[in-house]
XYZ file of C-alpha atoms in Angstrom:
361
model
C 33.939 -8.882 38.013
C 30.478 -9.641 36.907
C 29.443 -6.050 36.629
C 32.679 -4.905 34.615
C 31.867 -7.661 32.127
C 28.216 -6.797 31.796
C 29.290 -3.235 31.362
C 31.653 -4.241 28.692
C 29.060 -6.531 26.926
C 26.852 -3.601 26.894
C 29.356 -1.165 25.516
C 30.050 -3.811 22.523
C 26.394 -4.222 21.913
C 25.670 -0.507 21.708
C 29.022 0.254 19.608
C 27.707 -2.801 17.191
C 24.558 -0.860 16.570
C 26.148 2.512 16.249
C 28.614 0.970 13.752
C 25.964 -0.588 11.786
C 23.827 2.816 11.730
C 26.668 4.773 10.497
C 27.398 2.303 7.614
C 25.761 3.909 4.690
C 27.827 3.141 1.550
C 24.784 3.410 -0.478
C 22.317 6.390 0.018
C 18.799 5.650 -0.998
C 16.484 8.597 -1.742
C 13.835 9.537 0.987
C 11.081 10.270 -1.508
C 8.786 7.660 -0.792
C 6.750 8.282 -3.864
C 9.438 7.797 -6.512
C 9.913 4.767 -8.324
C 13.569 5.278 -8.431
C 13.689 4.891 -4.401
C 12.145 1.508 -4.712
C 14.187 0.333 -7.469
C 17.344 1.269 -5.647
C 16.028 -0.579 -2.676
C 15.270 -3.696 -4.571
C 18.952 -3.672 -5.839
C 20.570 -2.413 -2.532
C 22.467 -4.419 -0.013
C 20.530 -6.050 2.776
C 22.026 -3.659 5.460
C 21.138 -0.656 3.316
C 17.313 -1.687 3.017
C 17.217 -2.389 6.743
C 18.659 1.081 7.493
C 16.339 2.767 5.020
C 13.327 1.129 6.761
C 14.507 2.190 10.138
C 14.899 5.619 8.992
C 11.341 5.580 7.819
C 9.983 4.216 10.980
C 9.078 0.937 9.234
C 11.092 -1.388 11.522
C 12.636 -0.910 14.789
C 16.146 0.338 14.991
C 16.885 -1.650 18.149
C 15.465 -4.346 20.362
C 15.821 -5.520 23.906
C 16.835 -8.928 24.909
C 14.003 -10.674 26.821
C 16.548 -12.418 29.140
C 19.148 -9.785 30.242
C 17.028 -6.534 28.917
C 20.007 -5.253 26.978
C 20.111 -4.132 23.567
C 20.541 -6.979 21.006
C 23.193 -6.857 18.402
C 22.274 -6.715 14.737
C 24.046 -9.694 13.336
C 24.426 -11.216 9.875
C 22.465 -14.308 9.186
C 22.572 -15.512 5.600
C 19.719 -18.006 5.894
C 17.098 -15.676 6.711
C 15.573 -13.486 3.871
C 16.614 -10.375 5.388
C 20.216 -11.610 5.798
C 20.219 -9.967 9.470
C 18.798 -10.714 12.623
C 18.836 -9.377 16.280
C 20.956 -11.509 18.456
C 21.934 -11.644 22.328
C 24.644 -14.291 23.124
C 25.940 -14.360 26.726
C 27.970 -16.722 28.702
C 28.332 -17.441 32.219
C 25.687 -17.763 35.089
C 23.029 -16.065 32.831
C 24.027 -17.781 29.637
C 21.524 -17.547 26.776
C 21.616 -17.099 22.999
C 18.432 -15.258 21.950
C 17.483 -14.352 18.398
C 14.598 -12.153 16.966
C 13.879 -11.320 13.289
C 14.457 -7.747 12.286
C 10.949 -7.545 11.355
C 9.560 -8.552 14.904
C 7.147 -5.864 16.136
C 6.674 -4.313 12.719
C 4.003 -4.572 10.131
C 6.427 -6.894 8.075
C 6.301 -9.200 10.793
C 3.667 -11.757 9.238
C 5.051 -11.284 5.683
C 7.642 -13.568 3.869
C 7.869 -11.127 0.859
C 11.200 -9.028 0.724
C 10.703 -5.777 2.201
C 11.287 -3.732 -0.798
C 8.919 -6.135 -2.946
C 6.069 -5.068 -0.418
C 6.943 -1.453 -0.812
C 6.992 -1.685 -4.634
C 3.677 -3.426 -4.540
C 2.334 -0.463 -2.497
C 3.651 1.925 -4.959
C 2.447 0.126 -8.172
C -1.039 -0.019 -6.749
C -0.879 3.699 -5.841
C 0.053 4.187 -9.356
C -2.939 1.992 -10.473
C -0.650 -0.435 -12.449
C -2.333 -3.300 -14.141
C -2.218 -6.864 -12.135
C -0.615 -8.465 -15.154
C 2.314 -5.927 -14.878
C 2.552 -6.073 -11.293
C 2.794 -9.844 -11.381
C 5.615 -9.998 -13.925
C 7.634 -7.056 -12.102
C 7.531 -8.481 -8.830
C 7.040 -12.209 -9.631
C 4.420 -12.786 -7.099
C 1.430 -15.229 -7.346
C -1.981 -13.966 -8.220
C -3.598 -14.716 -4.862
C -0.492 -12.854 -3.278
C -1.236 -9.842 -5.328
C -5.193 -9.989 -4.873
C -4.437 -10.419 -1.163
C -2.324 -7.320 -1.022
C -4.710 -5.199 -3.109
C -7.532 -5.940 -0.847
C -5.297 -4.939 2.136
C -4.555 -1.557 0.488
C -8.282 -0.922 -0.142
C -9.083 -1.675 3.450
C -6.242 0.765 4.364
C -8.015 3.335 2.318
C -11.182 2.763 4.314
C -9.577 3.103 7.508
C -8.010 6.292 6.278
C -11.195 7.773 4.962
C -13.016 6.813 8.510
C -10.201 8.212 10.507
C -9.804 11.537 8.562
C -13.280 12.518 7.592
C -13.602 16.237 8.140
C -16.669 18.359 7.479
C -17.300 18.984 3.820
C -19.609 21.365 1.784
C -20.592 24.797 2.591
C -22.814 27.624 1.272
C -24.164 26.656 -2.465
C -21.709 23.582 -2.692
C -23.159 20.527 -3.831
C -22.441 17.215 -1.717
C -23.932 13.740 -3.028
C -24.632 11.150 -0.509
C -24.613 7.332 -1.130
C -25.174 4.169 1.006
C -23.671 0.816 0.654
C -23.401 -2.287 2.728
C -20.244 -2.621 4.989
C -18.139 -5.513 3.863
C -16.361 -8.220 5.758
C -12.841 -6.994 6.752
C -10.200 -9.572 6.126
C -6.899 -8.038 6.803
C -6.369 -4.294 8.011
C -8.681 -3.186 11.146
C -7.051 -0.065 12.318
C -10.569 1.204 13.201
C -12.675 -1.820 14.536
C -16.004 -0.741 12.744
C -19.128 -1.322 14.757
C -21.622 -1.346 12.001
C -23.138 -2.853 8.778
C -23.665 0.187 6.478
C -21.629 2.809 5.073
C -22.862 6.473 4.262
C -20.354 8.330 1.674
C -20.528 11.883 1.234
C -18.648 13.380 -1.840
C -18.551 17.003 -2.614
C -18.815 17.881 -6.279
C -15.984 19.652 -7.989
C -13.413 18.931 -5.332
C -11.700 16.079 -3.803
C -13.324 16.331 -0.350
C -15.335 13.447 1.045
C -16.318 11.406 4.218
C -17.223 7.796 5.051
C -19.537 6.960 8.105
C -20.274 3.417 9.386
C -23.728 2.877 10.999
C -25.226 -0.062 12.558
C -28.574 0.815 11.040
C -29.634 3.130 8.024
C -32.409 5.261 9.414
C -33.747 8.954 9.152
C -32.320 9.564 12.507
C -28.848 8.225 11.882
C -28.574 9.820 8.379
C -29.525 13.153 10.264
C -26.667 12.668 12.807
C -24.268 11.551 9.903
C -25.294 14.924 7.942
C -24.876 17.043 11.291
C -21.303 15.561 11.743
C -19.730 15.649 8.325
C -21.517 18.664 6.514
C -21.244 22.136 6.788
C -24.279 24.683 6.768
C -25.634 25.857 3.605
C -24.700 22.778 1.561
C -26.938 21.634 -1.159
C -27.325 17.750 -0.579
C -28.436 15.215 -3.143
C -29.354 11.636 -2.227
C -31.578 8.943 -2.978
C -31.844 8.322 0.754
C -34.610 10.967 1.328
C -37.109 8.632 -0.471
C -35.763 5.489 1.096
C -35.952 6.838 4.871
C -38.613 9.220 4.322
C -36.254 11.894 5.859
C -37.912 15.197 4.664
C -40.619 15.113 6.853
C -38.493 14.589 9.754
C -38.210 17.567 12.240
C -34.529 17.288 12.286
C -34.261 17.678 8.589
C -36.820 20.668 8.708
C -34.393 22.330 11.296
C -31.385 21.876 9.061
C -33.235 23.469 6.221
C -34.656 26.330 8.255
C -31.699 27.006 10.624
C -28.732 25.800 8.712
C -29.654 26.803 5.155
C -29.204 23.121 4.094
C -31.127 22.217 0.913
C -32.090 18.428 0.291
C -32.615 17.605 -3.357
C -33.980 14.413 -4.890
C -31.989 13.291 -7.914
C -34.739 11.539 -9.554
C -37.040 14.579 -10.044
C -37.062 16.148 -13.547
C -36.150 19.736 -11.943
C -32.933 18.256 -10.752
C -32.076 15.995 -13.735
C -29.018 17.847 -14.532
C -27.586 16.971 -11.183
C -27.716 13.292 -11.901
C -24.669 12.987 -13.896
C -22.637 13.321 -10.915
C -19.881 11.657 -8.866
C -22.048 8.543 -8.368
C -22.096 7.728 -12.140
C -18.307 8.318 -12.168
C -17.682 5.921 -9.378
C -19.804 3.146 -11.055
C -18.091 3.942 -14.492
C -14.704 3.641 -12.515
C -15.425 0.194 -11.024
C -16.610 -1.388 -14.224
C -14.464 -4.429 -15.274
C -12.790 -4.628 -11.775
C -14.828 -7.703 -10.954
C -15.058 -6.375 -7.329
C -16.042 -9.287 -5.075
C -19.463 -9.121 -3.643
C -19.356 -7.683 -0.114
C -16.352 -5.578 -0.691
C -17.840 -2.814 -2.692
C -17.293 -0.486 0.427
C -13.509 -0.959 0.063
C -13.438 -0.396 -3.710
C -15.427 2.823 -3.039
C -13.107 3.962 -0.463
C -10.229 3.260 -2.881
C -11.901 5.394 -5.441
C -12.575 8.291 -3.106
C -8.961 8.150 -1.540
C -7.433 8.386 -4.867
C -9.680 11.372 -5.520
C -8.486 12.992 -2.261
C -4.724 12.121 -2.723
C -4.110 12.744 -6.466
C -0.256 12.473 -6.302
C 1.706 9.189 -5.958
C 3.666 10.920 -3.338
C 0.725 11.888 -1.237
C -1.017 8.553 -1.810
C 2.215 6.457 -0.739
C 2.684 8.991 2.288
C -1.074 8.626 3.596
C -0.785 4.830 3.046
C 2.192 4.353 5.183
C 1.613 6.856 7.930
C -1.739 4.985 8.453
C 0.032 1.562 8.346
C 2.626 3.051 10.948
C -0.043 4.241 13.056
C -1.845 0.785 13.091
C 1.305 -1.238 13.614
C 3.294 0.768 16.203
C 6.799 -0.404 16.398
C 7.618 -2.664 19.343
C 11.372 -2.897 20.547
C 10.795 -5.849 23.315
C 8.649 -8.862 23.498
C 5.197 -8.584 25.077
C 4.862 -10.728 28.083
C 2.514 -13.054 26.084
C 4.735 -13.024 22.965
C 1.645 -12.069 20.938
C 1.093 -8.887 18.765
C 1.255 -5.576 20.205
C -2.460 -4.596 20.236
C -1.582 -0.988 20.883
C -4.481 1.168 20.047
C -4.352 3.368 17.039
C -4.848 7.003 17.091
C -8.003 6.764 14.980
C -9.645 3.755 16.763
C -12.619 4.826 18.868
C -14.050 2.873 21.851
C -12.241 -0.332 20.959
C -8.763 -1.929 21.055
C -7.959 -4.039 18.338
C -4.795 -6.133 17.815
C -2.825 -5.682 14.509
C -4.049 -8.075 12.274
C -2.375 -10.641 10.009
C -1.106 -9.551 6.670
C -2.487 -11.231 3.329
C -1.521 -14.844 2.818
C 1.393 -15.195 0.214
C 0.847 -18.862 -0.698
C -0.057 -19.771 -4.350
């Protein structure tokens, strides 16, 4: 008798999920780079918002009960922000009533903002909308907006670190810069071990790389160049003088065997090279009032926007790296802590998914 009741309960739960999944009275566009998509979400029924987020892989489409290990039922709950919750109610010898937020195990988990509001913020940030406009449109506090903007910049830093391919080539100019690595506050998909950032940018293209190092020395810079820059490249940097690089045997090898050329931007001969990307970066950052110690994340955001020039490609890259850093969880961890699953781009470390920005005034 017990087995029969259990089978009936399982069938009922599964049918509830299937019934919910098929209830799509409003169809939301899957174009993640379209303003219309997120305006539709903001005005949509909560069930439609949940289904869209499930389809995009942003929240789990099911959750297992920690008591009976059976699928929980998506249940209306008016006193929650999302208006639905995962629930499992069983009577009898194993009686229990368990609830879980629909955000549990996702990157929305630690946020109280409506999911459409968070997604709209990402889109506005990708569109480089002014802060005043974002505050008015989303009705959020300045500190909340600042926190989410910092989060987005750190995601950009992760993207460039994780997806830095070799750049340059025969006759192509690459400029290398260095800056101090700022303290991370939110996103830490790649737990960086190091205090300095070398940035390489290909002139006339959107190709770039970021490399985090413990100490900026001639040997370290040499390894960065070998890893990230193709043979035949013309490299311009102030670093040659700082680390007395050009007398190093390794640099002589690159020059002789890999046809790399190392130019000093301060010399009169190469004066025409000075008006390059670095001046554009500094010009772009003027007036941003970036916080001291976070220049690396502002630099990363600038380079990321160069690489991803359309809003759709920007949103796609942001969401994919976020999904990678916050892999969906469909059951409780034994310790009830966050997932901590290693990201595809993490190396030699394992990092728990960090908390999201504070949303207090």
